[in-house]
One Martini backbone bead per residue (centre of mass of N, CA, C, O) as a GRO file, in nm:
protein
  501
    1MET     BB    1  -2.219   5.854   1.641
    2THR     BB    2  -2.140   5.965   1.341
    3PHE     BB    3  -1.948   6.176   1.229
    4GLY     BB    4  -2.192   6.353   1.083
    5GLN     BB    5  -2.374   6.353   1.349
    6LEU     BB    6  -2.154   6.510   1.526
    7LEU     BB    7  -2.132   6.725   1.380
    8GLU     BB    8  -2.373   6.881   1.323
    9LYS     BB    9  -2.425   6.898   1.655
   10PHE     BB   10  -2.238   7.106   1.701
   11LEU     BB   11  -2.358   7.334   1.484
   12TYR     BB   12  -2.650   7.340   1.608
   13LEU     BB   13  -2.517   7.431   1.936
   14SER     BB   14  -2.362   7.690   1.782
   15ASN     BB   15  -2.552   7.801   1.544
   16GLN     BB   16  -2.410   7.704   1.271
   17LYS     BB   17  -2.287   7.667   0.949
   18LYS     BB   18  -2.141   7.534   0.700
   19SER     BB   19  -2.035   7.729   0.511
   20SER     BB   20  -1.842   7.850   0.760
   21LEU     BB   21  -1.687   7.575   0.812
   22ALA     BB   22  -1.581   7.567   0.494
   23LYS     BB   23  -1.404   7.860   0.523
   24GLU     BB   24  -1.221   7.715   0.754
   25VAL     BB   25  -1.110   7.471   0.643
   26GLY     BB   26  -1.118   7.478   0.279
   27TYR     BB   27  -1.383   7.392   0.153
   28ASP     BB   28  -1.640   7.286   0.005
   29ILE     BB   29  -1.980   7.277   0.134
   30SER     BB   30  -2.003   6.993   0.006
   31TYR     BB   31  -1.825   6.855   0.150
   32ILE     BB   32  -1.991   6.890   0.434
   33SER     BB   33  -2.255   6.741   0.358
   34LYS     BB   34  -2.127   6.467   0.324
   35TRP     BB   35  -2.018   6.429   0.603
   36ILE     BB   36  -2.338   6.442   0.724
   37ASN     BB   37  -2.440   6.209   0.527
   38SER     BB   38  -2.246   5.983   0.490
   39LYS     BB   39  -2.079   6.000   0.155
   40ASN     BB   40  -1.838   6.109   0.325
   41LEU     BB   41  -1.506   6.136   0.395
   42PRO     BB   42  -1.210   6.220   0.536
   43SER     BB   43  -0.888   6.199   0.525
   44THR     BB   44  -0.709   6.060   0.714
   45LYS     BB   45  -0.433   6.263   0.681
   46ASN     BB   46  -0.620   6.515   0.769
   47ILE     BB   47  -0.815   6.459   1.031
   48ASN     BB   48  -0.676   6.619   1.246
   49LYS     BB   49  -0.649   6.892   1.124
   50ILE     BB   50  -0.985   6.914   1.096
   51CYS     BB   51  -1.057   6.858   1.392
   52LYS     BB   52  -0.897   7.082   1.508
   53VAL     BB   53  -1.008   7.325   1.362
   54ILE     BB   54  -1.334   7.252   1.405
   55SER     BB   55  -1.296   7.277   1.758
   56GLU     BB   56  -1.193   7.622   1.735
   57PHE     BB   57  -1.467   7.695   1.588
   58ILE     BB   58  -1.709   7.603   1.789
   59VAL     BB   59  -1.563   7.725   2.047
   60ASP     BB   60  -1.565   8.037   1.915
   61SER     BB   61  -1.885   8.033   1.858
   62LEU     BB   62  -1.955   8.049   2.123
   63THR     BB   63  -2.181   8.106   2.412
   64GLU     BB   64  -2.273   8.111   2.721
   65ASP     BB   65  -2.545   7.939   2.627
   66THR     BB   66  -2.403   7.736   2.422
   67ILE     BB   67  -2.241   7.625   2.606
   68GLU     BB   68  -2.411   7.501   2.812
   69ASP     BB   69  -2.584   7.332   2.642
   70LEU     BB   70  -2.332   7.114   2.550
   71ILE     BB   71  -2.296   7.031   2.831
   72LYS     BB   72  -2.606   6.911   2.860
   73TYR     BB   73  -2.612   6.725   2.604
   74PHE     BB   74  -2.325   6.571   2.717
   75GLU     BB   75  -2.286   6.550   2.986
   76ILE     BB   76  -2.050   6.724   3.090
   77TYR     BB   77  -1.750   6.723   3.288
   78ILE     BB   78  -1.636   7.007   3.475
   79ASP     BB   79  -1.430   7.168   3.639
   80GLU     BB   80  -1.400   7.451   3.816
   81ASN     BB   81  -1.076   7.488   3.768
   82GLU     BB   82  -1.159   7.444   3.489
   83ASN     BB   83  -1.105   7.533   3.143
   84LYS     BB   84  -1.371   7.531   2.939
   85GLU     BB   85  -1.228   7.595   2.651
   86ALA     BB   86  -1.018   7.358   2.665
   87PHE     BB   87  -1.182   7.121   2.736
   88LEU     BB   88  -1.371   7.172   2.455
   89LEU     BB   89  -1.144   7.127   2.257
   90LYS     BB   90  -1.059   6.860   2.330
   91TYR     BB   91  -1.358   6.715   2.315
   92ILE     BB   92  -1.431   6.751   2.025
   93GLU     BB   93  -1.194   6.645   1.901
   94ARG     BB   94  -1.173   6.358   2.028
   95SER     BB   95  -1.484   6.302   1.947
   96LEU     BB   96  -1.451   6.329   1.617
   97LYS     BB   97  -1.227   6.074   1.601
   98ASP     BB   98  -1.379   5.880   1.750
   99ALA     BB   99  -1.603   5.870   1.510
  100TYR     BB  100  -1.421   5.833   1.260
  101LEU     BB  101  -1.328   5.536   1.363
  102ASN     BB  102  -1.617   5.440   1.375
  103THR     BB  103  -1.711   5.483   1.086
  104THR     BB  104  -1.461   5.342   0.921
  105GLY     BB  105  -1.492   5.083   1.040
  106ASN     BB  106  -1.755   5.059   0.935
  107SER     BB  107  -1.997   5.013   0.742
  108ILE     BB  108  -2.178   5.199   0.479
  109PRO     BB  109  -2.458   5.256   0.333
  110ASN     BB  110  -2.555   5.308   0.035
  111ILE     BB  111  -2.715   5.531  -0.128
  112PRO     BB  112  -2.937   5.617  -0.344
  113LYS     BB  113  -2.930   5.855  -0.530
  114ASP     BB  114  -3.251   5.828  -0.588
  115THR     BB  115  -3.294   5.967  -0.326
  116PHE     BB  116  -3.403   6.171  -0.094
  117SER     BB  117  -3.185   6.172   0.144
  118GLN     BB  118  -2.940   6.240  -0.025
  119GLU     BB  119  -3.069   6.525  -0.187
  120SER     BB  120  -3.187   6.638   0.109
  121TYR     BB  121  -3.033   6.676   0.410
  122ASN     BB  122  -3.216   6.859   0.740
  123SER     BB  123  -3.188   6.694   1.025
  124ILE     BB  124  -3.262   6.700   1.373
  125SER     BB  125  -3.182   6.462   1.667
  126HIS     BB  126  -3.359   6.443   2.004
  127VAL     BB  127  -3.446   6.474   2.379
  128ASN     BB  128  -3.397   6.781   2.481
  129PRO     BB  129  -3.664   6.972   2.541
  130LYS     BB  130  -3.505   7.229   2.585
  131LEU     BB  131  -3.327   7.259   2.356
  132ARG     BB  132  -3.614   7.234   2.153
  133LYS     BB  133  -3.755   7.511   2.272
  134LYS     BB  134  -3.521   7.718   2.222
  135TYR     BB  135  -3.467   7.657   1.928
  136LEU     BB  136  -3.778   7.706   1.820
  137PHE     BB  137  -3.793   7.964   1.903
  138LYS     BB  138  -3.545   8.080   1.739
  139GLU     BB  139  -3.683   7.982   1.456
  140MET     BB  140  -3.945   8.187   1.477
  141ASN     BB  141  -3.805   8.440   1.513
  142SER     BB  142  -3.624   8.462   1.246
  143TYR     BB  143  -3.917   8.469   1.051
  144ILE     BB  144  -4.048   8.685   1.169
  145ASN     BB  145  -3.839   8.952   1.143
  146LYS     BB  146  -3.864   8.933   0.817
  147ASP     BB  147  -4.173   9.003   0.715
  148GLU     BB  148  -4.314   8.715   0.692
  149LYS     BB  149  -4.544   8.542   0.626
  150ILE     BB  150  -4.721   8.311   0.853
  151ASN     BB  151  -4.748   7.974   0.895
  152MET     BB  152  -4.935   7.754   1.112
  153VAL     BB  153  -4.910   7.425   1.289
  154ILE     BB  154  -5.072   7.271   1.557
  155ALA     BB  155  -5.039   6.928   1.730
  156SER     BB  156  -5.226   6.826   2.018
  157ASN     BB  157  -5.286   6.651   2.299
  158LEU     BB  158  -5.363   6.788   2.529
  159PHE     BB  159  -5.484   6.560   2.759
  160ASP     BB  160  -5.175   6.376   2.688
  161THR     BB  161  -5.009   6.605   2.814
  162SER     BB  162  -4.782   6.747   2.973
  163LYS     BB  163  -4.735   7.023   3.179
  164GLU     BB  164  -4.479   7.128   3.012
  165GLU     BB  165  -4.604   7.106   2.741
  166LYS     BB  166  -4.851   7.302   2.778
  167MET     BB  167  -4.711   7.552   2.876
  168SER     BB  168  -4.567   7.600   2.629
  169LEU     BB  169  -4.775   7.684   2.454
  170ALA     BB  170  -4.861   7.923   2.628
  171ASP     BB  171  -4.573   8.042   2.559
  172MET     BB  172  -4.583   8.079   2.291
  173LYS     BB  173  -4.831   8.285   2.264
  174GLU     BB  174  -4.691   8.477   2.376
  175THR     BB  175  -4.408   8.507   2.220
  176LEU     BB  176  -4.569   8.567   1.994
  177TYR     BB  177  -4.711   8.837   2.079
  178SER     BB  178  -4.406   8.984   2.130
  179TYR     BB  179  -4.309   9.040   1.830
  180GLY     BB  180  -4.577   9.259   1.705
  181LYS     BB  181  -4.636   9.087   1.401
  182ASN     BB  182  -4.969   8.975   1.409
  183GLU     BB  183  -4.995   9.056   1.045
  184ASN     BB  184  -4.827   8.790   0.973
  185LEU     BB  185  -4.987   8.586   1.176
  186LYS     BB  186  -5.095   8.186   1.186
  187VAL     BB  187  -5.288   7.972   1.356
  188LYS     BB  188  -5.314   7.634   1.417
  189PHE     BB  189  -5.491   7.408   1.664
  190LEU     BB  190  -5.495   7.064   1.746
  191THR     BB  191  -5.728   6.918   1.983
  192GLY     BB  192  -5.848   6.742   2.159
  193LEU     BB  193  -6.125   6.632   2.368
  194LYS     BB  194  -6.168   6.566   2.743
  195ASN     BB  195  -6.457   6.476   2.972
  196ASN     BB  196  -6.173   6.422   3.172
  197GLY     BB  197  -5.963   6.367   3.408
  198PRO     BB  198  -5.700   6.471   3.622
  199ASP     BB  199  -5.659   6.755   3.421
  200PHE     BB  200  -5.965   6.911   3.379
  201LEU     BB  201  -5.886   7.184   3.468
  202PHE     BB  202  -5.621   7.260   3.345
  203ASN     BB  203  -5.699   7.248   3.028
  204THR     BB  204  -5.945   7.417   3.040
  205MET     BB  205  -5.782   7.665   3.126
  206LEU     BB  206  -5.623   7.704   2.925
  207ILE     BB  207  -5.786   7.736   2.680
  208LEU     BB  208  -5.913   7.977   2.788
  209ASN     BB  209  -5.649   8.121   2.782
  210LEU     BB  210  -5.596   8.072   2.440
  211ILE     BB  211  -5.892   8.233   2.366
  212SER     BB  212  -5.868   8.510   2.555
  213SER     BB  213  -5.584   8.564   2.484
  214HIS     BB  214  -5.454   8.764   2.246
  215PRO     BB  215  -5.704   8.883   2.007
  216SER     BB  216  -5.489   8.979   1.758
  217LEU     BB  217  -5.448   8.710   1.721
  218ASP     BB  218  -5.391   8.454   1.523
  219PHE     BB  219  -5.576   8.200   1.692
  220ARG     BB  220  -5.673   7.874   1.636
  221ILE     BB  221  -5.921   7.625   1.750
  222TYR     BB  222  -5.943   7.262   1.678
  223ASN     BB  223  -6.155   7.004   1.690
  224CYS     BB  224  -5.932   6.665   1.681
  225THR     BB  225  -5.804   6.416   1.580
  226VAL     BB  226  -5.518   6.330   1.780
  227SER     BB  227  -5.255   6.166   1.883
  228PRO     BB  228  -5.098   6.017   2.076
  229ASN     BB  229  -4.791   6.108   2.202
  230THR     BB  230  -4.794   6.390   2.020
  231GLY     BB  231  -4.571   6.656   1.830
  232ILE     BB  232  -4.677   6.899   1.617
  233PHE     BB  233  -4.484   7.158   1.406
  234VAL     BB  234  -4.557   7.409   1.139
  235ILE     BB  235  -4.399   7.596   0.886
  236LYS     BB  236  -4.450   7.706   0.593
  237ASN     BB  237  -4.166   7.639   0.420
  238LYS     BB  238  -3.959   7.601   0.709
  239ILE     BB  239  -4.071   7.385   0.958
  240MET     BB  240  -4.044   7.091   1.138
  241TYR     BB  241  -4.212   6.906   1.472
  242VAL     BB  242  -4.145   6.590   1.587
  243GLY     BB  243  -4.289   6.461   1.909
  244LEU     BB  244  -4.209   6.166   2.131
  245PHE     BB  245  -4.385   6.036   2.393
  246ARG     BB  246  -4.498   5.912   2.701
  247ASN     BB  247  -4.776   5.857   2.883
  248ASP     BB  248  -4.629   6.090   3.092
  249GLY     BB  249  -4.503   6.298   2.900
  250ILE     BB  250  -4.245   6.204   2.792
  251CYS     BB  251  -3.956   6.267   2.618
  252ILE     BB  252  -3.821   6.054   2.378
  253LEU     BB  253  -3.835   6.239   2.070
  254SER     BB  254  -3.700   6.457   1.849
  255ASN     BB  255  -3.752   6.644   1.547
  256MET     BB  256  -3.584   6.852   1.314
  257SER     BB  257  -3.692   7.019   0.933
  258LYS     BB  258  -3.595   7.197   0.648
  259GLU     BB  259  -3.719   7.033   0.456
  260LYS     BB  260  -3.957   7.113   0.221
  261PRO     BB  261  -4.104   6.892   0.110
  262VAL     BB  262  -4.180   6.789   0.429
  263VAL     BB  263  -4.303   7.020   0.532
  264ASP     BB  264  -4.516   7.071   0.326
  265GLU     BB  265  -4.662   6.800   0.370
  266LEU     BB  266  -4.744   6.789   0.656
  267TYR     BB  267  -4.884   7.112   0.602
  268TYR     BB  268  -5.098   6.981   0.423
  269SER     BB  269  -5.195   6.773   0.567
  270LEU     BB  270  -5.307   6.921   0.815
  271GLU     BB  271  -5.514   7.081   0.648
  272ASP     BB  272  -5.682   6.862   0.573
  273ILE     BB  273  -5.771   6.776   0.825
  274ILE     BB  274  -5.928   7.044   0.908
  275LYS     BB  275  -6.104   7.045   0.696
  276ASN     BB  276  -6.249   6.717   0.731
  277GLN     BB  277  -6.228   6.713   1.083
  278GLY     BB  278  -6.244   6.996   1.180
  279ASN     BB  279  -6.330   7.197   1.454
  280ALA     BB  280  -6.429   7.500   1.554
  281ILE     BB  281  -6.465   7.634   1.864
  282THR     BB  282  -6.498   7.937   1.750
  283SER     BB  283  -6.589   8.242   1.734
  284ARG     BB  284  -6.601   8.584   1.601
  285LYS     BB  285  -6.717   8.901   1.822
  286SER     BB  286  -6.783   9.186   1.882
  287ALA     BB  287  -6.896   9.391   2.050
  288SER     BB  288  -7.107   9.557   1.850
  289SER     BB  289  -7.194   9.266   1.686
  290ILE     BB  290  -7.328   9.136   1.949
  291ILE     BB  291  -7.567   9.396   1.984
  292GLU     BB  292  -7.686   9.408   1.693
  293ASP     BB  293  -7.735   9.096   1.642
  294ASN     BB  294  -7.884   8.989   1.901
  295THR     BB  295  -7.642   8.783   2.085
  296TYR     BB  296  -7.691   8.883   2.384
  297MET     BB  297  -7.992   8.852   2.406
  298GLU     BB  298  -8.038   8.578   2.351
  299TYR     BB  299  -7.834   8.460   2.601
  300ILE     BB  300  -8.036   8.624   2.815
  301MET     BB  301  -8.302   8.434   2.735
  302GLY     BB  302  -8.204   8.191   2.847
  303HIS     BB  303  -8.155   7.874   2.965
  304ASP     BB  304  -7.928   7.804   3.244
  305LEU     BB  305  -7.764   8.018   3.397
  306ARG     BB  306  -7.394   8.088   3.368
  307TRP     BB  307  -7.120   8.264   3.578
  308LEU     BB  308  -6.794   8.326   3.517
  309ILE     BB  309  -6.612   8.618   3.654
  310GLY     BB  310  -6.328   8.743   3.594
  311ASN     BB  311  -6.439   9.025   3.555
  312MET     BB  312  -6.579   9.315   3.571
  313ASN     BB  313  -6.897   9.430   3.477
  314GLU     BB  314  -7.242   9.513   3.357
  315PHE     BB  315  -7.326   9.302   3.582
  316PHE     BB  316  -7.546   9.418   3.822
  317MET     BB  317  -7.682   9.708   3.707
  318PRO     BB  318  -7.827   9.950   3.773
  319GLU     BB  319  -7.982  10.123   3.576
  320ASP     BB  320  -7.885  10.412   3.558
  321LEU     BB  321  -7.575  10.329   3.544
  322PHE     BB  322  -7.586  10.171   3.251
  323MET     BB  323  -7.631  10.422   3.119
  324GLU     BB  324  -7.446  10.565   3.145
  325VAL     BB  325  -7.204  10.424   3.053
  326ALA     BB  326  -7.315  10.365   2.765
  327GLU     BB  327  -7.288  10.659   2.669
  328MET     BB  328  -6.973  10.704   2.708
  329LEU     BB  329  -6.913  10.448   2.459
  330PHE     BB  330  -7.210  10.511   2.275
  331GLY     BB  331  -7.310  10.758   2.239
  332ASP     BB  332  -7.214  10.769   1.900
  333LYS     BB  333  -7.459  10.523   1.888
  334PRO     BB  334  -7.786  10.486   1.840
  335GLN     BB  335  -7.816  10.155   1.771
  336ILE     BB  336  -7.674  10.054   2.043
  337ILE     BB  337  -7.832  10.211   2.245
  338ASN     BB  338  -8.114  10.079   2.183
  339GLU     BB  339  -8.018   9.795   2.255
  340LEU     BB  340  -7.904   9.872   2.552
  341LYS     BB  341  -8.216   9.901   2.662
  342LYS     BB  342  -8.317   9.629   2.622
  343ILE     BB  343  -8.109   9.493   2.818
  344ASN     BB  344  -8.173   9.646   3.052
  345ILE     BB  345  -8.485   9.576   3.073
  346PHE     BB  346  -8.421   9.231   3.097
  347LEU     BB  347  -8.223   9.236   3.341
  348GLN     BB  348  -8.428   9.387   3.544
  349ASN     BB  349  -8.691   9.180   3.476
  350VAL     BB  350  -8.568   8.885   3.406
  351THR     BB  351  -8.256   8.772   3.481
  352TYR     BB  352  -8.250   8.879   3.814
  353LYS     BB  353  -8.515   8.672   3.858
  354SER     BB  354  -8.388   8.438   3.771
  355LYS     BB  355  -8.195   8.100   3.737
  356LEU     BB  356  -7.902   8.191   3.897
  357LYS     BB  357  -7.526   8.168   3.842
  358VAL     BB  358  -7.254   8.281   4.013
  359LEU     BB  359  -6.867   8.302   3.964
  360ILE     BB  360  -6.668   8.524   4.158
  361TYR     BB  361  -6.391   8.669   4.167
  362GLU     BB  362  -6.246   8.845   4.433
  363SER     BB  363  -6.013   8.951   4.329
  364GLU     BB  364  -6.182   9.145   4.105
  365LEU     BB  365  -6.392   9.271   4.305
  366ARG     BB  366  -6.151   9.438   4.454
  367LYS     BB  367  -6.028   9.581   4.234
  368TYR     BB  368  -6.267   9.723   4.149
  369ILE     BB  369  -6.306   9.856   4.436
  370SER     BB  370  -6.038  10.014   4.399
  371SER     BB  371  -6.013  10.142   4.073
  372GLY     BB  372  -6.301  10.068   3.843
  373GLU     BB  373  -6.189   9.858   3.657
  374LEU     BB  374  -6.391   9.793   3.357
  375LEU     BB  375  -6.606   9.577   3.163
  376PHE     BB  376  -6.821   9.710   2.888
  377PHE     BB  377  -6.847   9.482   2.659
  378ASN     BB  378  -6.531   9.485   2.655
  379LYS     BB  379  -6.487   9.773   2.751
  380PRO     BB  380  -6.313   9.995   2.909
  381VAL     BB  381  -6.348  10.140   3.234
  382THR     BB  382  -6.378  10.395   3.452
  383LEU     BB  383  -6.511  10.431   3.760
  384THR     BB  384  -6.624  10.578   4.058
  385PHE     BB  385  -6.699  10.546   4.364
  386LYS     BB  386  -6.985  10.603   4.358
  387GLN     BB  387  -7.050  10.389   4.091
  388ARG     BB  388  -6.940  10.144   4.246
  389GLU     BB  389  -7.143  10.158   4.497
  390ARG     BB  390  -7.387  10.120   4.332
  391HIS     BB  391  -7.304   9.835   4.225
  392ILE     BB  392  -7.247   9.705   4.481
  393LYS     BB  393  -7.530   9.761   4.635
  394TYR     BB  394  -7.692   9.601   4.449
  395ILE     BB  395  -7.546   9.298   4.488
  396GLU     BB  396  -7.679   9.319   4.770
  397LYS     BB  397  -7.936   9.305   4.718
  398ILE     BB  398  -7.990   9.078   4.536
  399LEU     BB  399  -7.855   8.865   4.768
  400ASN     BB  400  -8.081   8.914   4.992
  401GLU     BB  401  -8.362   8.916   4.782
  402SER     BB  402  -8.272   8.669   4.597
  403GLU     BB  403  -8.377   8.310   4.546
  404ASP     BB  404  -8.218   8.267   4.266
  405VAL     BB  405  -7.951   8.415   4.296
  406GLU     BB  406  -7.666   8.300   4.291
  407ILE     BB  407  -7.316   8.372   4.466
  408ARG     BB  408  -7.004   8.289   4.435
  409LEU     BB  409  -6.689   8.270   4.559
  410ILE     BB  410  -6.311   8.303   4.455
  411ASP     BB  411  -6.081   8.207   4.679
  412GLY     BB  412  -5.845   8.224   4.430
  413LYS     BB  413  -5.694   7.955   4.211
  414ILE     BB  414  -5.759   7.745   4.000
  415ILE     BB  415  -5.472   7.764   3.867
  416ASP     BB  416  -5.142   7.814   3.947
  417GLU     BB  417  -4.961   7.796   3.678
  418LEU     BB  418  -5.167   8.015   3.545
  419GLN     BB  419  -5.064   8.301   3.469
  420GLY     BB  420  -5.193   8.644   3.501
  421ASP     BB  421  -5.395   8.936   3.466
  422SER     BB  422  -5.650   8.739   3.403
  423ASN     BB  423  -5.942   8.637   3.389
  424SER     BB  424  -6.167   8.388   3.264
  425SER     BB  425  -6.493   8.420   3.097
  426LEU     BB  426  -6.782   8.264   3.160
  427TYR     BB  427  -7.117   8.207   2.940
  428LEU     BB  428  -7.410   8.030   3.010
  429SER     BB  429  -7.624   7.830   2.838
  430ARG     BB  430  -7.807   7.577   2.695
  431ASN     BB  431  -7.707   7.725   2.388
  432LEU     BB  432  -7.523   7.965   2.451
  433LYS     BB  433  -7.160   8.032   2.449
  434LEU     BB  434  -6.947   8.285   2.617
  435ILE     BB  435  -6.626   8.439   2.575
  436LYS     BB  436  -6.382   8.663   2.710
  437THR     BB  437  -6.152   8.858   2.628
  438HIS     BB  438  -5.865   9.031   2.601
  439PRO     BB  439  -5.860   9.348   2.573
  440GLU     BB  440  -5.743   9.555   2.311
  441LYS     BB  441  -5.627   9.770   2.052
  442ASP     BB  442  -5.887   9.659   1.855
  443ALA     BB  443  -5.954   9.436   2.057
  444ASP     BB  444  -6.340   9.325   2.187
  445ASP     BB  445  -6.383   8.985   2.174
  446TYR     BB  446  -6.610   8.768   2.134
  447ALA     BB  447  -6.643   8.394   2.182
  448ILE     BB  448  -6.798   8.164   2.030
  449ILE     BB  449  -6.936   7.846   2.087
  450MET     BB  450  -6.959   7.587   1.852
  451ASP     BB  451  -6.847   7.330   1.996
  452ASN     BB  452  -6.994   7.046   2.161
  453ASP     BB  453  -6.755   6.960   2.322
  454PHE     BB  454  -6.683   7.226   2.445
  455LYS     BB  455  -6.948   7.270   2.586
  456SER     BB  456  -6.913   7.016   2.799
  457VAL     BB  457  -6.674   7.122   2.911
  458CYS     BB  458  -6.751   7.370   3.034
  459ASN     BB  459  -6.989   7.259   3.227
  460SER     BB  460  -6.816   7.091   3.360
  461LEU     BB  461  -6.650   7.324   3.488
  462PHE     BB  462  -6.879   7.477   3.649
  463TYR     BB  463  -6.984   7.207   3.825
  464ILE     BB  464  -6.699   7.165   3.958
  465LEU     BB  465  -6.690   7.441   4.108
  466TRP     BB  466  -6.950   7.460   4.250
  467ASP     BB  467  -6.975   7.141   4.392
  468ASP     BB  468  -6.634   7.077   4.469
  469LYS     BB  469  -6.459   7.355   4.538
  470LYS     BB  470  -6.459   7.402   4.874
  471ASP     BB  471  -6.148   7.546   4.901
  472ILE     BB  472  -6.224   7.821   4.669
  473VAL     BB  473  -6.559   7.839   4.714
  474VAL     BB  474  -6.776   8.082   4.855
  475ASP     BB  475  -7.133   7.981   4.981
  476ASP     BB  476  -7.181   8.207   5.229
  477LYS     BB  477  -7.369   8.473   5.218
  478GLU     BB  478  -7.247   8.622   5.451
  479ASP     BB  479  -6.973   8.587   5.375
  480ILE     BB  480  -7.004   8.768   5.122
  481LEU     BB  481  -7.109   9.007   5.228
  482GLN     BB  482  -6.857   9.104   5.418
  483ARG     BB  483  -6.688   9.113   5.233
  484ILE     BB  484  -6.770   9.304   5.054
  485SER     BB  485  -6.841   9.538   5.271
  486LYS     BB  486  -6.508   9.580   5.334
  487SER     BB  487  -6.395   9.655   5.072
  488ILE     BB  488  -6.572   9.898   5.071
  489SER     BB  489  -6.512  10.067   5.344
  490TYR     BB  490  -6.185  10.062   5.255
  491THR     BB  491  -6.199  10.228   5.028
  492LYS     BB  492  -6.340  10.482   5.129
  493ILE     BB  493  -6.134  10.562   5.320
  494ILE     BB  494  -5.965  10.654   5.137
  495ASN     BB  495  -6.081  10.837   4.923
  496GLU     BB  496  -6.137  11.027   5.141
  497ASN     BB  497  -5.825  11.111   5.213
  498PHE     BB  498  -5.800  11.122   4.878
  499ASN     BB  499  -6.017  11.325   4.738
  500GLU     BB  500  -6.199  11.044   4.617
  501TYR     BB  501  -6.530  11.057   4.657
   0.00000   0.00000   0.00000
C-alpha cells in the first residue's frame, strides 16, 4: 500500500473521519485528502512526528470491536501477555513510516487535474468479507436513522453466489426491518432464476422467505439477467458496493465508494435495467381484495392444485366452522361474507373432491393443534380446542374417504440454514400461483406470482419435495393418520386437565 492508502485504511477501520485527524495533526483537511490521494505527502523532516501523532490518534479511537477488526484485517499476531494498545501504537507508527519510505522511493504518477479521480476520491477496497458486511450494515444504519427516504438497489445472481452471501441477503432484510422505519425505505433486488443446480432447494426456499417475510417492508424482487460472480449494492445518493467472487462464491475483491457521481451513475444504470429488462416476480394483494376481486375463487377453480401449507389456515375446514371463523373476522363486511360463502361452497363441493396434492409441515400442524393459532385468509385468529378438534376430524375424514386428495407431512425442516418463526406457504394451480406473506399489523398480503420463470421454479420445488425428499416427507396414509390422532389426543388430555376443553 502507498502511505495514503494505508492511512485511509486505518481511518476506515477505526471509524474516524479525515476532518478529525486534521485537527489532531494540526493540518487543514485538504492536506489529509492530498496524502490519501497521493497528490502530496508530508515533508521528510516532519514524518516521524506525524506518524507518531497519527498512531496515537488511531489507537485512542479504537473500541473493543474495531481493535479486533484491525488485528484480523492486517493479520497481526499479538502475544497474550503483551499490551494490545502499546503494541498497536508501535505497529501503526512503523507501518506508516515503512509505507512513506516505499511511496517516496517510487515514482508517483502525476494524475492530470482534470480527471475525476483527483477531484473526488472517496473509496476503499478490501477482500475481507466479514469486515465488508459489518461496515456496510453500519453505513445503512447511519442513513436510515436520519429519517431520510432511502432508495436501495441490490443486484446479485442468487443461484451463483456462496451460501454465506445468500444468508447475508436474508440477514439484510431482517436487519432493515429491525430499524423500524419501513415507510422511508424502498429496496429492489435483481436476481437471475435457474430451474436447476445443486442448491436449487436452498435458493428457492430463500426467495420464498424473502417474499413472505416482513411484508410491511417495501422489498421487491425482479427476475433479471445479472452477471455471475458479482454483487452490487447501491443506496441512491449515498454509497455503493461492488464485489467480485470466484466460481465457488469466495470473495476476491470488494469496493465501497461514497463518490456521489459514481454512486448515482450506478444506481440509475440499475434502474434502467429494471425498467427495460427486469420483471417483478410477484404483485401484492390484501386478504380482502383477493376475496372481493375473485382472485381466490379463480385459484381454487383452477386445475392441478398443489398446496405447500407452511401454517394452518382456512383449508379443510368443515362448512359450519368455516363460516363461524368468517363471521368472527369479517362479520362487519357483508360483501366479503357473501364472497366467503361462495368460496366455502366451492371448497366443500368441488376442491375437496378433486385431484389435489397437499404438503403440510407436521410442526405447524402440531403447533396449531396445541395453540389454536390459525391464519384465516392470512388474518390471525385463535380457535378453541373444540373448534380445532372439528377441523382436524374433518381432515382425517377427507384422508380416509377421498381417493383424489393426497396429503403428506413434512417431518422436519426443508432447509436447516433458514431459521424462522414461520414456514412459507405456496399454493399452485396450472395458471395462478399464490404465496402467503407472514402477516403483520396492517399487512396481510398475498403475493401473486407474475413471472413465468419463477412459476416454473415453484413447480419444480413442489415436485422435488413430493417425489424425491423421502427422508423428510411422510407419505404413508396410516402413519399420517396416527400422527394426527396422537397430537389431538395429547392436546385433549392437556386441555381437560386445565379446564380449557
